[in-house]
CSV table of C-alpha atoms in Angstrom, one decimal:
chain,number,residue,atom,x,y,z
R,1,UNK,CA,41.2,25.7,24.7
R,2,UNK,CA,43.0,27.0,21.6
R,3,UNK,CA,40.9,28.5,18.7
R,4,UNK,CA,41.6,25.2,16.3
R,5,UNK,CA,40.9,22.9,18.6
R,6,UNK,CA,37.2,25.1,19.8
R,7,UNK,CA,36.3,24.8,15.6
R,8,UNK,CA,36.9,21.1,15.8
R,9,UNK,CA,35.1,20.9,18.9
R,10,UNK,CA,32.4,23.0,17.3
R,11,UNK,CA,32.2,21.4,13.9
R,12,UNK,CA,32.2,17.7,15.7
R,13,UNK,CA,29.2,18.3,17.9
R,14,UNK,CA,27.7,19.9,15.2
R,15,UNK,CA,27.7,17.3,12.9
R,16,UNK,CA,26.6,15.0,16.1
R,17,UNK,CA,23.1,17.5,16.5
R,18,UNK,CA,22.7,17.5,12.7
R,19,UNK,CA,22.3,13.5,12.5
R,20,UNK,CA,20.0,13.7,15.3
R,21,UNK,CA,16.5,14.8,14.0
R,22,UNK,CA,17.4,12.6,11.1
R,23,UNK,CA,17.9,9.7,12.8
R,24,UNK,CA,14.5,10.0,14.7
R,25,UNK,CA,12.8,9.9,11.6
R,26,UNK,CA,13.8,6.4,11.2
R,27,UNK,CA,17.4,5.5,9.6
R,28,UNK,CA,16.7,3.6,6.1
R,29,UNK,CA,20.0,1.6,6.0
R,30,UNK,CA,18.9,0.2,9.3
R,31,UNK,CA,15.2,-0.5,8.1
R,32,UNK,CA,16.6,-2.2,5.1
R,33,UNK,CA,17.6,-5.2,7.4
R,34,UNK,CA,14.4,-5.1,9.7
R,35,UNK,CA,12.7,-5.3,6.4
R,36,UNK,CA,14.0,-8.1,5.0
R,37,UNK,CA,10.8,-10.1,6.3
R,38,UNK,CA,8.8,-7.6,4.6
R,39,UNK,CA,10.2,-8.5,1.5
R,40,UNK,CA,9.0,-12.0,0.9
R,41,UNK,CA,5.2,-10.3,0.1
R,42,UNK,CA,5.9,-7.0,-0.4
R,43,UNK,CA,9.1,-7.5,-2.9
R,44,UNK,CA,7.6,-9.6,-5.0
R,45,UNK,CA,5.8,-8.2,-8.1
R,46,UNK,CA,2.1,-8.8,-8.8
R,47,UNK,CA,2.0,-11.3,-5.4
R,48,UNK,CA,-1.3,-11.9,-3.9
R,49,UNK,CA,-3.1,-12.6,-0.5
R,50,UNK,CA,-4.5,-16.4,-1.2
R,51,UNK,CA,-8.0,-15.0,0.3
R,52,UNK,CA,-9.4,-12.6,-0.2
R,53,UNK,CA,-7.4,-12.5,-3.5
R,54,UNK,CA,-5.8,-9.1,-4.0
R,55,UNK,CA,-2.6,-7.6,-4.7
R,56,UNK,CA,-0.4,-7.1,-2.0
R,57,UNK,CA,0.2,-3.7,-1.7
R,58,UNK,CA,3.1,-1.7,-3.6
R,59,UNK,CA,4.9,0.1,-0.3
R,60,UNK,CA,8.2,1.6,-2.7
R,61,UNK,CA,7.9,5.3,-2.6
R,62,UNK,CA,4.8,5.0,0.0
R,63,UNK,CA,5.0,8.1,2.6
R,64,UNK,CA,7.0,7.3,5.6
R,65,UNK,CA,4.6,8.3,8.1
R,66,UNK,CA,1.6,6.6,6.5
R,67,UNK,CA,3.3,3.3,6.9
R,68,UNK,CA,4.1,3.7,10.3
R,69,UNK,CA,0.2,4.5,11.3
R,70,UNK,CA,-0.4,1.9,9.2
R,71,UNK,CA,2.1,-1.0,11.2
R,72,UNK,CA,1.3,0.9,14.7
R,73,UNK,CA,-2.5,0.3,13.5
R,74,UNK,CA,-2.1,-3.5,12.7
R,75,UNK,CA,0.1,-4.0,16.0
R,76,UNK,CA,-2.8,-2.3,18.2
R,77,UNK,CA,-5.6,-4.8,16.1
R,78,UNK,CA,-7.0,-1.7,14.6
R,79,UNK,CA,-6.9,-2.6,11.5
R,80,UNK,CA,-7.5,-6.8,11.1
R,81,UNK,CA,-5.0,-8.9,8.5
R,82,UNK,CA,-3.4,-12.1,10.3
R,83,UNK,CA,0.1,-11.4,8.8
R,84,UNK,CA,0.5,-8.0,9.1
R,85,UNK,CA,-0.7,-8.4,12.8
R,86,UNK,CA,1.4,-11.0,13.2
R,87,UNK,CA,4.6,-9.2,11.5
R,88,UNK,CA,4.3,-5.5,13.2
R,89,UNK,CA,3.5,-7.5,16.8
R,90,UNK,CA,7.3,-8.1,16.2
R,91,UNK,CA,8.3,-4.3,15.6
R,92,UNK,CA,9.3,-1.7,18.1
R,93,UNK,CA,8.5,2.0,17.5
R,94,UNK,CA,12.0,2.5,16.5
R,95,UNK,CA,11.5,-0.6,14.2
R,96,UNK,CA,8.6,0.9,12.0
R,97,UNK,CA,10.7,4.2,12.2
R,98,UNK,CA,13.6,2.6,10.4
R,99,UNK,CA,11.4,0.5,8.3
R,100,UNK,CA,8.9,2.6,6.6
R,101,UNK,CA,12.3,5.1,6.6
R,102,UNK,CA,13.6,2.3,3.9
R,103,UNK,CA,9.8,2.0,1.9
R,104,UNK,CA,9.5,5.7,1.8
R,105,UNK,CA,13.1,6.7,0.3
R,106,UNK,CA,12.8,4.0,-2.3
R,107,UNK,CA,12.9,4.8,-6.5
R,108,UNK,CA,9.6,5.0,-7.4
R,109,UNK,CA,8.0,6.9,-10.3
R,110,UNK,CA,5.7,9.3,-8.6
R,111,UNK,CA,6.9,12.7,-7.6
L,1,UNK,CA,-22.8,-38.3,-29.3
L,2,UNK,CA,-26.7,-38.8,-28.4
L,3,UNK,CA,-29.0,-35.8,-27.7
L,4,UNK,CA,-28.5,-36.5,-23.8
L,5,UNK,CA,-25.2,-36.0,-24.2
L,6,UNK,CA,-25.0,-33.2,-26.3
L,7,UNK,CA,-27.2,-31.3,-23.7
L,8,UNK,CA,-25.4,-31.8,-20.8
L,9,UNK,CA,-22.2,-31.1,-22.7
L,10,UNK,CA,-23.5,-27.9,-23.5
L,11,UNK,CA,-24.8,-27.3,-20.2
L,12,UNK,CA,-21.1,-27.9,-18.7
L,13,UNK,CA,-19.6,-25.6,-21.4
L,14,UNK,CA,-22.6,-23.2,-20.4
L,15,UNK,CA,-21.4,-23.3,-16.4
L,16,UNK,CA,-17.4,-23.1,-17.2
L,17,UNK,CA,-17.9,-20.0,-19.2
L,18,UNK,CA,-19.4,-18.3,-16.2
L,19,UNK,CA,-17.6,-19.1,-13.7
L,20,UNK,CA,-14.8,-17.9,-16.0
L,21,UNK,CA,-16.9,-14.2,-15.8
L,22,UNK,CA,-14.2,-12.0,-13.6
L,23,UNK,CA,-15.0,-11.4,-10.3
L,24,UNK,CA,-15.0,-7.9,-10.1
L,25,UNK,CA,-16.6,-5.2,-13.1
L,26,UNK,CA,-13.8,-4.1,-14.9
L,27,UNK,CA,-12.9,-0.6,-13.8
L,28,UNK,CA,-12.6,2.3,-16.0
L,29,UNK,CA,-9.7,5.0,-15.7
L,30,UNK,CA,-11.4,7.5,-17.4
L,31,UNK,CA,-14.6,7.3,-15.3
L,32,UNK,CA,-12.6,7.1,-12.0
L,33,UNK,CA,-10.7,10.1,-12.7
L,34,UNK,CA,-14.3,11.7,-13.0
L,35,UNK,CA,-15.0,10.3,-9.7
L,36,UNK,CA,-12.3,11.0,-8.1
L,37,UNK,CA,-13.1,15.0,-7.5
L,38,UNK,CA,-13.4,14.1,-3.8
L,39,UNK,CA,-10.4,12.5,-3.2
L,40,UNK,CA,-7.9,15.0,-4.9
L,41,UNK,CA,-8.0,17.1,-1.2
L,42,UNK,CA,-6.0,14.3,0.8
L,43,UNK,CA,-4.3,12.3,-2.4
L,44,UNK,CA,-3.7,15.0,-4.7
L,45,UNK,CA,-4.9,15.2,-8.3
L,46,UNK,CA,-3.2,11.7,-9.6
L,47,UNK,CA,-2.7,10.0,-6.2
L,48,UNK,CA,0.4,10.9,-5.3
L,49,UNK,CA,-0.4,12.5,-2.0
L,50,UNK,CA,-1.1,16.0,-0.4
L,51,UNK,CA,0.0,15.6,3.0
L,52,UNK,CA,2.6,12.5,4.6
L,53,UNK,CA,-1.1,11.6,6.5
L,54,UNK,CA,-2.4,10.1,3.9
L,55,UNK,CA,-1.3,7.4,1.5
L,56,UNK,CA,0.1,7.8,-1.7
L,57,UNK,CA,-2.4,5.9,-4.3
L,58,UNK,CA,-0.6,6.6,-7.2
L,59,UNK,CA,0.5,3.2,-9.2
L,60,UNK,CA,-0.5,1.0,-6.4
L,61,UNK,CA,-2.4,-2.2,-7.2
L,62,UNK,CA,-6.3,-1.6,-8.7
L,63,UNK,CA,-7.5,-4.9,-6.7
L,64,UNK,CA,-5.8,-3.7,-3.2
L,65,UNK,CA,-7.1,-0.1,-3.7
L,66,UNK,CA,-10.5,-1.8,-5.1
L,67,UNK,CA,-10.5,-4.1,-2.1
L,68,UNK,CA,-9.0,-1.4,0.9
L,69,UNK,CA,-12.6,0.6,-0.5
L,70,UNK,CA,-14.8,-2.0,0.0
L,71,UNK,CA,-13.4,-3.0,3.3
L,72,UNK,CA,-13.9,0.3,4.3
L,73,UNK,CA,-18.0,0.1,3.0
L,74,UNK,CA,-18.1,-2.8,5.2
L,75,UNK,CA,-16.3,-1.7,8.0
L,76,UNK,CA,-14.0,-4.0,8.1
L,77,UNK,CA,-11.5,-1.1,8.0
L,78,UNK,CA,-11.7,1.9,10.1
L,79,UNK,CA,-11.6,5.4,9.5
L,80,UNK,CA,-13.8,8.2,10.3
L,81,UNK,CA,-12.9,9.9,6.9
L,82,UNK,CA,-12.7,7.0,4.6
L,83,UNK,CA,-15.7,5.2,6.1
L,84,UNK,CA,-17.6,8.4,5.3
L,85,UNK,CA,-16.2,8.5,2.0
L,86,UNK,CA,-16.5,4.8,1.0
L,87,UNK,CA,-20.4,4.5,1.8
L,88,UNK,CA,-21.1,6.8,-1.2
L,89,UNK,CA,-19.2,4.5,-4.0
L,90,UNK,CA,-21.0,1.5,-5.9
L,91,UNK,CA,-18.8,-1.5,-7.2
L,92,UNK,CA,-18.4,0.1,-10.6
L,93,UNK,CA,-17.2,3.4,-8.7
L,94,UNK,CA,-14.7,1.4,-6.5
L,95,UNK,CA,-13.6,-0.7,-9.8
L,96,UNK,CA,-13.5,2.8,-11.9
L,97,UNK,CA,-11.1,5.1,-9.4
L,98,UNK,CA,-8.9,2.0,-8.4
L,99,UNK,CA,-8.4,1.5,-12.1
L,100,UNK,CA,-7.7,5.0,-12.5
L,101,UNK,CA,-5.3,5.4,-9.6
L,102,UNK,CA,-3.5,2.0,-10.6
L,103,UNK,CA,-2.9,3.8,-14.2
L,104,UNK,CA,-0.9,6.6,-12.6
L,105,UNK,CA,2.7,6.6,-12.0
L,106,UNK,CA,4.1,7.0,-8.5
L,107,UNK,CA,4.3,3.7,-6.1
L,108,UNK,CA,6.6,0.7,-7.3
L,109,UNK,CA,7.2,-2.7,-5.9
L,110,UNK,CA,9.8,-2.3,-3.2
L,111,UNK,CA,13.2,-4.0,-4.5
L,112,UNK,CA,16.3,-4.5,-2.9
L,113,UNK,CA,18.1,-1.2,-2.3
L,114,UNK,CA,22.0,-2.0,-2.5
């Protein structure tokens, strides 16, 4: 193999190892279409549970990692709310990954 | 109107009015950044985290933040550290730091991202 063609070589697998790691951390362009369920209680502003009445929670700007403990927590029953057991029974690992990936890198107006 | 009237009318205004009283005491920022000495290790000063762990407070709701700390007195929520936490705080003190963590900026309602 000639020197230009080793760079090319080089530079392509490369760029293949540097999307890796990233990609593990969950991919927000996916999660913005696993999400779209999400959205019809968690995108709407000032919505409430009927009962208990309270706020659902703001998730734009939440940290990536607490979301996913907090999906893998109501998938496992740890933590008890009908729809959000019902709605992470429906996510893979990869899922919640991509999902709280798309939450996490969201404007918000904390630092 | 006759006097039996008027005292059952006043006694219907008298139960409307409270059951108008809100359902939880009104929280105070001020005091709940007083209280909040505790939680500054895991959520940072104004809630807007010290480690990935642990859940950025900052802006979020005051009645889900109110409610996620009494379901933690309860035990309807789980969590060794939380729990622990939680048992010390009165209603006012779960009103007060939700109120103050709801007055900070960081979280935002998730929107479309195109």
């Amino acid at each position: 193999m000639n020197n230009s063609r080793s760079l090319t070589l080089a530079l392509y697998l490369g760029g293949v190892l540097a999307c890796g790691p990233a990609l593990a951390e969950g991919d927000p362009q996916a999660g913005q279409t696993k999400a779209l369920p999400c959205m019809g209680c968690h995108g709407i502003p000032g919505y409430s549970n009927v009962y208990p009445t309270y706020h659902v929670p703001k998730l734009a700007g939440q940290y990536r990692e607490y979301i996913v403990a907090a999906l893998l927590a109501y998938k496992s029953g740890q933590r008890d709310h009908k729809t959000m057991i019902a709605q992470a029974s429906t996510l893979s690992d990869a899922d919640m990954q991509d999902i709280a990936a798309y939450f996490a890198a969201m404007s918000h107006e904390g630092k | 109107m006759n006097e039996q009237h008027i005292g059952w009318t006043l006694a219907a205004a008298a139960l409307t009015l409270a059951m108008a009283a809100p359902a939880q005491a009104a929280g105070d920022p001020a005091r709940g950044k007083a209280k909040s000495e505790a939680c500054v290790a895991c959520h940072g000063v104004d809630g807007n985290g010290a480690s990935a762990a642990f859940p950025r407070l900052a802006g979020q709701h005051a009645s889900y933040l109110a409610h996620s700390l009494l379901a933690y007195t309860t035990g309807e929520r789980t969590n060794v550290i939380m729990q622990g936490f939680a048992a010390t705080l009165s209603k006012q003190d779960r009103a007060d730091l939700a109120a103050w963590y709801a007055s900070q900026k960081g979280l935002g309602t998730a929107r479309e991202q195109r």
